[in-house]
mmCIF file of C-alpha atoms in Angstrom:
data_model
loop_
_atom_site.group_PDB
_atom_site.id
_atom_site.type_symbol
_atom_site.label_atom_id
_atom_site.label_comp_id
_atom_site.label_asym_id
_atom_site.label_seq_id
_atom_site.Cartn_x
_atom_site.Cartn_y
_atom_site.Cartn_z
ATOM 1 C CA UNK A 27 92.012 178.860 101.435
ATOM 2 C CA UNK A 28 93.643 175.710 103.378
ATOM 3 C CA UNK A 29 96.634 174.609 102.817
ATOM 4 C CA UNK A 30 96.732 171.125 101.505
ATOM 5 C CA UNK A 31 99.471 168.343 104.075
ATOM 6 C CA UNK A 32 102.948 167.940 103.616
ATOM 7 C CA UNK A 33 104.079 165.411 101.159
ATOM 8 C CA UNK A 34 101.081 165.246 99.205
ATOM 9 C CA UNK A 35 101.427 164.713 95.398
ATOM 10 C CA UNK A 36 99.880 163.413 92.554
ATOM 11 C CA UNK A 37 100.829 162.518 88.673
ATOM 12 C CA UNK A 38 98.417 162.330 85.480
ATOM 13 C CA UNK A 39 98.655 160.527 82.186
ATOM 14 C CA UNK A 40 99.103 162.244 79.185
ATOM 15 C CA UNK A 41 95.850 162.899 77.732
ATOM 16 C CA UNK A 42 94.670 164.153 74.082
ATOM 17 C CA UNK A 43 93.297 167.179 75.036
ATOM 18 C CA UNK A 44 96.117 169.077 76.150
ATOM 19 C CA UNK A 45 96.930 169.585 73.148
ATOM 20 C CA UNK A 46 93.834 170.690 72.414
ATOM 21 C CA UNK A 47 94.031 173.439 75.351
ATOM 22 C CA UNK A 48 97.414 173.802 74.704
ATOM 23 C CA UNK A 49 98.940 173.459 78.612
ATOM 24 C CA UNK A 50 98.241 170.255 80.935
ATOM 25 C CA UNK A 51 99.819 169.009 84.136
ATOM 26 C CA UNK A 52 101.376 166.435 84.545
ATOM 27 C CA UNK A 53 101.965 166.096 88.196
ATOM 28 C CA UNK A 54 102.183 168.306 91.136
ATOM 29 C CA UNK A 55 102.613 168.384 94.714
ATOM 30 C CA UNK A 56 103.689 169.580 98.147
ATOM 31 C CA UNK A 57 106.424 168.582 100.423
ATOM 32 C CA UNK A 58 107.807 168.933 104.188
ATOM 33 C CA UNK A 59 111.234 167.803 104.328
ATOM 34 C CA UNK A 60 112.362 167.831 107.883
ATOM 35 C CA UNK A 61 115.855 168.374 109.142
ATOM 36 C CA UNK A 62 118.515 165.156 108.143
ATOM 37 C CA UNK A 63 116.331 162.988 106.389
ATOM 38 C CA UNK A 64 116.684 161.428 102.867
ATOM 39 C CA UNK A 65 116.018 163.398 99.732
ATOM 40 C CA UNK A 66 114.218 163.461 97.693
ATOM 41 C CA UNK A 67 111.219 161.083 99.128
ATOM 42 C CA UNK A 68 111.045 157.380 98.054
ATOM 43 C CA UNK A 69 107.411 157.167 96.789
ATOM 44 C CA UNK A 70 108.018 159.086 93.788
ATOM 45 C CA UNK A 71 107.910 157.379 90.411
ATOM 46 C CA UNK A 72 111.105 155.897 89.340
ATOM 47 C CA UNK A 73 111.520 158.670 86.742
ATOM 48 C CA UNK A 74 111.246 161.577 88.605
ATOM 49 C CA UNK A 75 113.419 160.152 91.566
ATOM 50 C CA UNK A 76 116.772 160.803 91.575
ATOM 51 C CA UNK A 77 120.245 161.160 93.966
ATOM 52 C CA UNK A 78 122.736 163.546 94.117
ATOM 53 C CA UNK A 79 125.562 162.268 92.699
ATOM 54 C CA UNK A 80 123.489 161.743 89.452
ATOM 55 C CA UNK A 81 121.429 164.599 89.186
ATOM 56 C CA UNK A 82 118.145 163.995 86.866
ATOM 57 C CA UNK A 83 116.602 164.726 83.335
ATOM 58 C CA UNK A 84 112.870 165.237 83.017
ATOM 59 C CA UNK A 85 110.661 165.341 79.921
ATOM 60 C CA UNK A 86 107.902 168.259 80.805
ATOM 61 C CA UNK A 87 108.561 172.097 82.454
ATOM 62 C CA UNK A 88 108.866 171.750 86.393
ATOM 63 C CA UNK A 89 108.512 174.868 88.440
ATOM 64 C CA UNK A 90 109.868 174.323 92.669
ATOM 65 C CA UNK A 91 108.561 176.788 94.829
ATOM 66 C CA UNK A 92 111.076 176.601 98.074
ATOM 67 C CA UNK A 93 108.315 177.597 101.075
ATOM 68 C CA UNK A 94 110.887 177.284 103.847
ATOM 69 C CA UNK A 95 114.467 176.193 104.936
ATOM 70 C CA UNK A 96 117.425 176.606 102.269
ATOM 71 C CA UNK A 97 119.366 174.028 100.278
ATOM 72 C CA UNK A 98 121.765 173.821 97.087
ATOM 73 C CA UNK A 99 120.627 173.723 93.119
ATOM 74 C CA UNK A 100 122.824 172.879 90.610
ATOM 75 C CA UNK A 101 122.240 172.921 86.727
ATOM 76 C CA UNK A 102 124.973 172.795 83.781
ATOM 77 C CA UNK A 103 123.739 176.193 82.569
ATOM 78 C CA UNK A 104 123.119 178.205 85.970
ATOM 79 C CA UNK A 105 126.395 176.396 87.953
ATOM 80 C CA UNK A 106 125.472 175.488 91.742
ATOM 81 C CA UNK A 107 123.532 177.956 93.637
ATOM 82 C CA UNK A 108 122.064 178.351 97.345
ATOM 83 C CA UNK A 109 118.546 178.237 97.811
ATOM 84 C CA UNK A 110 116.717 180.334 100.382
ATOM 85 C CA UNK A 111 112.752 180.592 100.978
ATOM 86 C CA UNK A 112 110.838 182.352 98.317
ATOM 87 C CA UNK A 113 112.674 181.351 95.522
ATOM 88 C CA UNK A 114 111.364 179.578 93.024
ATOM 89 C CA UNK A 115 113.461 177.148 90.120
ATOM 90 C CA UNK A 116 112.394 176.243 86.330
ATOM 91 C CA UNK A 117 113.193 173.113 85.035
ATOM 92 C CA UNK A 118 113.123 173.020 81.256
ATOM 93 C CA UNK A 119 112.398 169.408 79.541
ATOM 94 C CA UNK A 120 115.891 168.143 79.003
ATOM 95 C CA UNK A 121 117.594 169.741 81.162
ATOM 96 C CA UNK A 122 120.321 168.177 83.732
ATOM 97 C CA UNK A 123 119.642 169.304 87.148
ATOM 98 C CA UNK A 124 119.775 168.349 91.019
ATOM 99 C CA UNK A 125 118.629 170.192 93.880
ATOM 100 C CA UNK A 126 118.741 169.235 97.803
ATOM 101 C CA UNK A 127 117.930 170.797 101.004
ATOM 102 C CA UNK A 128 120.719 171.690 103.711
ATOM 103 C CA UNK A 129 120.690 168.547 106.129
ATOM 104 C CA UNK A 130 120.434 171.629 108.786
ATOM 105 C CA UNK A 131 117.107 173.179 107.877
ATOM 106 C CA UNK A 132 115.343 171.189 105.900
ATOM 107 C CA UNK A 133 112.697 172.233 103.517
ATOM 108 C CA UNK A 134 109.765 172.716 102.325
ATOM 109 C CA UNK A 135 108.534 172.789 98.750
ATOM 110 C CA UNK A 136 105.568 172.903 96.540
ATOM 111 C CA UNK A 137 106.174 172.398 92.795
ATOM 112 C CA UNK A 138 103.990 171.483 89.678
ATOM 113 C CA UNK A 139 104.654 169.397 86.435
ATOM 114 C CA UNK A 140 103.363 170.739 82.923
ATOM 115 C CA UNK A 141 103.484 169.910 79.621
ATOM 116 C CA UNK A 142 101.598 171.073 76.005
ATOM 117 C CA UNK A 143 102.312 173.265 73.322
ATOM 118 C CA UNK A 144 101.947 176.550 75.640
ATOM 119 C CA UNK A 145 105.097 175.326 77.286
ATOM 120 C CA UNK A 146 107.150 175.131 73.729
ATOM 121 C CA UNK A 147 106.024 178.708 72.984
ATOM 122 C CA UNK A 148 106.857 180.507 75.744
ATOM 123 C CA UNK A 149 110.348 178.438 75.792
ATOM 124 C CA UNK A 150 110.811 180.226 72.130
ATOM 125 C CA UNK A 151 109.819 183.162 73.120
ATOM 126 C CA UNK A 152 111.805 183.529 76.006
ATOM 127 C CA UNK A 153 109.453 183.881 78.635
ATOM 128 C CA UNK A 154 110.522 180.210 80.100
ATOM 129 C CA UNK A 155 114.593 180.603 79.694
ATOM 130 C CA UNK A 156 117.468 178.572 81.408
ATOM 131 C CA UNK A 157 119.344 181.281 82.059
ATOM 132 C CA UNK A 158 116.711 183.178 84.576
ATOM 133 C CA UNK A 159 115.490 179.402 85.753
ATOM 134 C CA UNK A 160 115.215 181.371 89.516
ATOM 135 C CA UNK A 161 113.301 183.519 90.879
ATOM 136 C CA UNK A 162 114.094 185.043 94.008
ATOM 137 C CA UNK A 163 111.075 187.012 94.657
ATOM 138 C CA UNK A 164 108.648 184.201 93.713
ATOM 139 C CA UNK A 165 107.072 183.822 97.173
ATOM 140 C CA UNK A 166 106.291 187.467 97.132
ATOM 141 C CA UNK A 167 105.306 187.859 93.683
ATOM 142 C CA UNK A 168 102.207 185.187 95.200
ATOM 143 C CA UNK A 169 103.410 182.049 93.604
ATOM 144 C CA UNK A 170 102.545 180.461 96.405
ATOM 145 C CA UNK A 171 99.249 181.403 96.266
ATOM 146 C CA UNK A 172 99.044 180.176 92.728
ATOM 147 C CA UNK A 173 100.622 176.522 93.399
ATOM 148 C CA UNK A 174 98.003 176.247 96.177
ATOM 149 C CA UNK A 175 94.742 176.975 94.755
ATOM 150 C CA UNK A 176 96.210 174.116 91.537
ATOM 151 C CA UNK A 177 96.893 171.795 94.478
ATOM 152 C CA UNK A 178 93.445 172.225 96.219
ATOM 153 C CA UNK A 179 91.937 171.194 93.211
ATOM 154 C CA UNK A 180 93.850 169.027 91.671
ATOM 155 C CA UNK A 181 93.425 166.685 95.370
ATOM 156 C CA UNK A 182 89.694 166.504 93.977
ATOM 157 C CA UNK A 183 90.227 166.277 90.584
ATOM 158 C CA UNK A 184 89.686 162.843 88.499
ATOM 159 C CA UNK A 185 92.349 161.159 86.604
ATOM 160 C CA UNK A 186 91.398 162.482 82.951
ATOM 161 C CA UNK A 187 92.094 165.610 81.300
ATOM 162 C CA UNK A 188 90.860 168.811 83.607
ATOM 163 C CA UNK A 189 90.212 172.235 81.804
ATOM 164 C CA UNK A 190 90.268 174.334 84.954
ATOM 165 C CA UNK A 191 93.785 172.945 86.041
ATOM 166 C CA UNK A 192 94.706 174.264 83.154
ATOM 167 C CA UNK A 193 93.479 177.078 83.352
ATOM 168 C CA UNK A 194 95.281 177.576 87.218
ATOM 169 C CA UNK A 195 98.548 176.039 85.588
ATOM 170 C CA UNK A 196 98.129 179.433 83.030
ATOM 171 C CA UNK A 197 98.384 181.500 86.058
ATOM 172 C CA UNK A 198 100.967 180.076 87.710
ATOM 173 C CA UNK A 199 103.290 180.728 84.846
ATOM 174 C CA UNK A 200 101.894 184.363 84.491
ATOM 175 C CA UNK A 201 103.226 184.757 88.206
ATOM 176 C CA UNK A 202 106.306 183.012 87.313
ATOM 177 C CA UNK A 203 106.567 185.461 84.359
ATOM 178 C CA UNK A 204 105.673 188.197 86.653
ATOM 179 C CA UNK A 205 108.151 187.490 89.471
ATOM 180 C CA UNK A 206 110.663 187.913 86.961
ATOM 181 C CA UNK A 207 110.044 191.492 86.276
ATOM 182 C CA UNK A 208 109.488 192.400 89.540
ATOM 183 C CA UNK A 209 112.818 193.606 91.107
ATOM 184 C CA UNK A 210 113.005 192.139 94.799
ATOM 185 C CA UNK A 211 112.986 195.105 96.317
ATOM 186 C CA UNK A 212 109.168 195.286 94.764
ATOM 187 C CA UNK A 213 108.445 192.441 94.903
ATOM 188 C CA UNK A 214 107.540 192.770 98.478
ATOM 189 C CA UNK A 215 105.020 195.655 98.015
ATOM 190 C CA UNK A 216 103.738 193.699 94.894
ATOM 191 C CA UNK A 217 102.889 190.431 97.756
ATOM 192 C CA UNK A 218 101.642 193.296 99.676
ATOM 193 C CA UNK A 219 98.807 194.369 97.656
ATOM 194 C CA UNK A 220 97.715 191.060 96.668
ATOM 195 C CA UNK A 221 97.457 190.139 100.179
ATOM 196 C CA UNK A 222 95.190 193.404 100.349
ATOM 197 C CA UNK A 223 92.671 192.585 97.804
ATOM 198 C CA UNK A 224 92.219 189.246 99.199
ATOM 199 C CA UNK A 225 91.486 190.846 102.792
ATOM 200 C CA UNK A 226 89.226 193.563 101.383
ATOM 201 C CA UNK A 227 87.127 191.005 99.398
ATOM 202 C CA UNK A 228 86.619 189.339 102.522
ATOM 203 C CA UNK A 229 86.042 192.254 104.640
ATOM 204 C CA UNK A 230 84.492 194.940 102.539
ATOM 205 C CA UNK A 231 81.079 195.574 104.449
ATOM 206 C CA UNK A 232 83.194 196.030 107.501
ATOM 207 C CA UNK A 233 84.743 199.632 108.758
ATOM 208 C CA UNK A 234 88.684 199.384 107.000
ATOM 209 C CA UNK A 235 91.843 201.027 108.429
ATOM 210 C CA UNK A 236 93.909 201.079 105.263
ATOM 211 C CA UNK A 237 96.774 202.572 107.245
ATOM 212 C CA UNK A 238 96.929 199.558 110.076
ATOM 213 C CA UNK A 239 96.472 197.082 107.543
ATOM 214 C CA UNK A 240 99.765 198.403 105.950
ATOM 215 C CA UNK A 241 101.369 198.281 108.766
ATOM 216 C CA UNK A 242 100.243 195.147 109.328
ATOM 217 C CA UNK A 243 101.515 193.544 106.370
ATOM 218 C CA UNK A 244 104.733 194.710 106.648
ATOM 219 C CA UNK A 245 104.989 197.933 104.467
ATOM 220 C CA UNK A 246 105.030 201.860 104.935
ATOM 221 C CA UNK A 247 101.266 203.061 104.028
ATOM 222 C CA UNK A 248 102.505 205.672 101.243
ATOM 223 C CA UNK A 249 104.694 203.487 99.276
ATOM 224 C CA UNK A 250 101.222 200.850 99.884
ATOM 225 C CA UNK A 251 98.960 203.604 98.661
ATOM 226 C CA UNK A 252 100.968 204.403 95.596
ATOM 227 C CA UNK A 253 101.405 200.851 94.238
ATOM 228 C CA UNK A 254 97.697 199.714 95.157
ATOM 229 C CA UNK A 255 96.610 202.211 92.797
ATOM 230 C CA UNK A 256 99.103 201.403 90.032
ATOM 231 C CA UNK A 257 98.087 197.964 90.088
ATOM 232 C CA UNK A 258 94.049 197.966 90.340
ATOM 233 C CA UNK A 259 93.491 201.430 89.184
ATOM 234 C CA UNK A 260 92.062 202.720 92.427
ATOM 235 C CA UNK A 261 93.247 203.925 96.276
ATOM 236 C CA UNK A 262 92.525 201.452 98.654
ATOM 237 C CA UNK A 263 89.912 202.899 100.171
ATOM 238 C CA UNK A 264 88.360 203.800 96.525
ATOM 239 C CA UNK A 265 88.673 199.741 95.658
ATOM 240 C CA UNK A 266 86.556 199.124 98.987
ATOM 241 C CA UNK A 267 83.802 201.592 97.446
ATOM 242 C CA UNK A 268 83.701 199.921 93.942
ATOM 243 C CA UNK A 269 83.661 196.717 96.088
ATOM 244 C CA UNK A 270 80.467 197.705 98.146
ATOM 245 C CA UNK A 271 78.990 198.802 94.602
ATOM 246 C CA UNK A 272 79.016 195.985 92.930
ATOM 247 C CA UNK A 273 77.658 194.325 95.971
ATOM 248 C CA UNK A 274 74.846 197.004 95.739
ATOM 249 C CA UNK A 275 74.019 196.616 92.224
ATOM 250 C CA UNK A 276 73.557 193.003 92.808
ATOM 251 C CA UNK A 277 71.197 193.428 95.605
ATOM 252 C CA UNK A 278 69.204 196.649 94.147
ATOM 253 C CA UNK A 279 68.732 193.912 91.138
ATOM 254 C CA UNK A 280 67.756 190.873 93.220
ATOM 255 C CA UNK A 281 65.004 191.735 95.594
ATOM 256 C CA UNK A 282 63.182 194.760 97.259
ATOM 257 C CA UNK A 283 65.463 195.649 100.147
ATOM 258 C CA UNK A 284 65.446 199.719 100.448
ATOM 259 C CA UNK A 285 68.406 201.835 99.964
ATOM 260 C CA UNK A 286 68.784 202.267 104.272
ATOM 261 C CA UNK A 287 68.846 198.608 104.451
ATOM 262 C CA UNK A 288 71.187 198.044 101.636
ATOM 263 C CA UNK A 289 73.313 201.160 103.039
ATOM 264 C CA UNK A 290 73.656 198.843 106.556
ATOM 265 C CA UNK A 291 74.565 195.291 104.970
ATOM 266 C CA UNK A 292 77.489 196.646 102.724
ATOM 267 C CA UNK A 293 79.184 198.931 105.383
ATOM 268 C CA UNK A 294 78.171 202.681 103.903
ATOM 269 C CA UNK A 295 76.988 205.394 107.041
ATOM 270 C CA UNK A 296 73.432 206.012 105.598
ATOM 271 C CA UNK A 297 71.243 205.496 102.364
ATOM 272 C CA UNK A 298 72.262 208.764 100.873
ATOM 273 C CA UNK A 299 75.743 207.899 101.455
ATOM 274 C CA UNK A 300 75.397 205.131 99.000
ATOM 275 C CA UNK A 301 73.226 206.960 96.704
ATOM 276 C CA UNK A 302 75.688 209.468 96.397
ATOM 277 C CA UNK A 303 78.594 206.920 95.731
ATOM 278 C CA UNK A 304 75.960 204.982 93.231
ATOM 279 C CA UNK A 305 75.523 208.062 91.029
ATOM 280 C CA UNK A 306 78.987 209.530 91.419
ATOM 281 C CA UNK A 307 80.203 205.964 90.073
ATOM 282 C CA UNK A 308 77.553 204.832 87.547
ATOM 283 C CA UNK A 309 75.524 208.582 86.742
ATOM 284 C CA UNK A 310 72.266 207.374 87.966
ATOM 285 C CA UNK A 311 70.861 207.212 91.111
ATOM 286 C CA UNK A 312 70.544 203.699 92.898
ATOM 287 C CA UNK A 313 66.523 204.047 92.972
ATOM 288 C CA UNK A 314 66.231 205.058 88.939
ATOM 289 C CA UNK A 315 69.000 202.370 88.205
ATOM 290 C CA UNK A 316 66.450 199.819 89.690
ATOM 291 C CA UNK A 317 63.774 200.875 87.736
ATOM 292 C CA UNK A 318 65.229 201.006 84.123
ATOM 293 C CA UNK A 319 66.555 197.368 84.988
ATOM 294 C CA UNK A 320 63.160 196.226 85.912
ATOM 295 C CA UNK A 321 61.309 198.225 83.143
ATOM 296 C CA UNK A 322 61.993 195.610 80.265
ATOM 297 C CA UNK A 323 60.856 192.961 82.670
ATOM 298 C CA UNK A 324 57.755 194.372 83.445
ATOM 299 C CA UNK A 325 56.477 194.423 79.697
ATOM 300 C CA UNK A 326 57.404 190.870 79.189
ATOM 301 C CA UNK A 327 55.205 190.417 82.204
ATOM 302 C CA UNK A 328 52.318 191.914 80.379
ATOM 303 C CA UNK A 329 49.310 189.767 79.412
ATOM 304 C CA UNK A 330 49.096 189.791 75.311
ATOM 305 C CA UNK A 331 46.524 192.400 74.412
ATOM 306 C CA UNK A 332 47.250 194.266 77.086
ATOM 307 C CA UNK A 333 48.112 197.850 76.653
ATOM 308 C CA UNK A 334 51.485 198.920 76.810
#
């Protein structure tokens, strides 16, 4: 998925039906801040811009993902702090705050704007909380992930009320929630296996080397192995299996390709290599599985007075 351009943003009235659906932004966007310039940009609205020296006060939940460079954050009830990449700050409606990058480095950041009574819940509940207001492990708990698929589609959206930006603005607090209880150290293998699923959905049908993709991402293949499975249930290589199956179910139900042809387009070394992992997985083979799915279609097919 592409990456929407620096210093894109873009704010939303308040509408009725976020109350209705409980959680609604209110603005969102991404920013490149290069090295020495002014912060934070000019063409924000007058109530979201602020300066240093005065910090700022906002009415709705901000989260800041901080992509690149390093800077300073301040709040009365975390003190000041340093900011490096991959961490991410909550800003709770009435809370005084200011944040800056180093004049050095620069930033980059990509942050969102919500509001509705999911927000007020979760504050009560503790799940939203001052006190833990950063997340160091964001970036590799796949908040950034998150923030980007809300941006790509909230650069389409329309100016009213939008159920599935809700919807994404749900899941970006469930990673916020989830960064939180992922210890940094895990955090990493927890980016890792994301990053995984993403690359097998993509390249299922082809041959996989689970260990070089490991490697590739940046973690040793046991500890990789292990967590893969405590997070989806399956090995990797297992996960690529149930991938191809699905894939065959869907074909076995939508036209007349044979098993050796089906066997070739999803990646498996011969037709009774998937029929073995068909029945081992669902208890039927792939041929018999076709038939009973096409057996209720075939009476309804039947002329009336016809014998059944």
């Amino acid at each position: 998925m592409p990456k929407p351009p620096p210093d894109y943003f873009r704010y939303f009235t308040d509408h009725p039906d976020v109350a209705r659906w409980g959680l609604g932004v209110a603005a969102c966007g991404v920013a490149l801040v290069p090295p020495g310039t002014p912060y934070p940009p000019q063409q924000h609205p007058a109530d979201h811009h602020f300066d240093w020296s005065h910090g700022r006060v906002l009415d709705a939940l901000q989260i800041v993902l901080i992509t690149a460079g390093r800077g300073t954050f301040e709040s009365h009830e975390l003190g000041r702090r340093e900011l490096e990449a991959g961490t991410a700050v909550l800003l709770l409606p009435g809370m005084w705050h200011r944040y800056r990058p180093d004049a050095k480095t620069g930033w980059s950041e990509s942050w969102v704007e919500l509001r509705g009574p999911v927000v007020d819940t979760l504050r009560k509940s503790g799940v939203l909380a001052a006190a833990s207001g950063l997340r160091p492990g964001a970036l590799a708990a796949g908040l950034d992930a998150a923030l980007d698929a809300l941006h790509q589609h909230a650069r389409r959206a329309g100016p009213g009320f939008d159920p599935e930006m809700s919807a994404l603005a749900l899941g970006i607090l469930a990673v916020w929630a989830r960064a939180g209880e992922t210890a940094p150290a895990r955090a990493r293998m927890v980016r890792a296996v994301l990053e995984a699923e993403r690359y097998f959905a993509e390249h299922h049908t082809e041959a996989v080397n689970v260990e070089a993709l490991a490697r590739e991402l940046g973690v040793a293949y046991s500890h990789f192995r292990r967590e893969f499975k405590a997070q989806t249930g399956f090995s990797p290589w297992n996960y690529v299996v149930q991938l191809r199956l699905s894939r065959a179910r869907r074909l076995l139900a939508a036209g007349d390709a044979t098993l050796e042809d089906i066997a070739t387009r999803l990646g498996f070394s011969s037709a009774f290599h998937l029929s073995a992992a068909f029945k081992q997985a669902y208890g039927i083979a792939p041929q018999h599985w076709r038939e009973q799915l096409r057996q209720p279609a075939r009476r309804t097919a039947r002329r009336p007075g016809e014998d059944a």
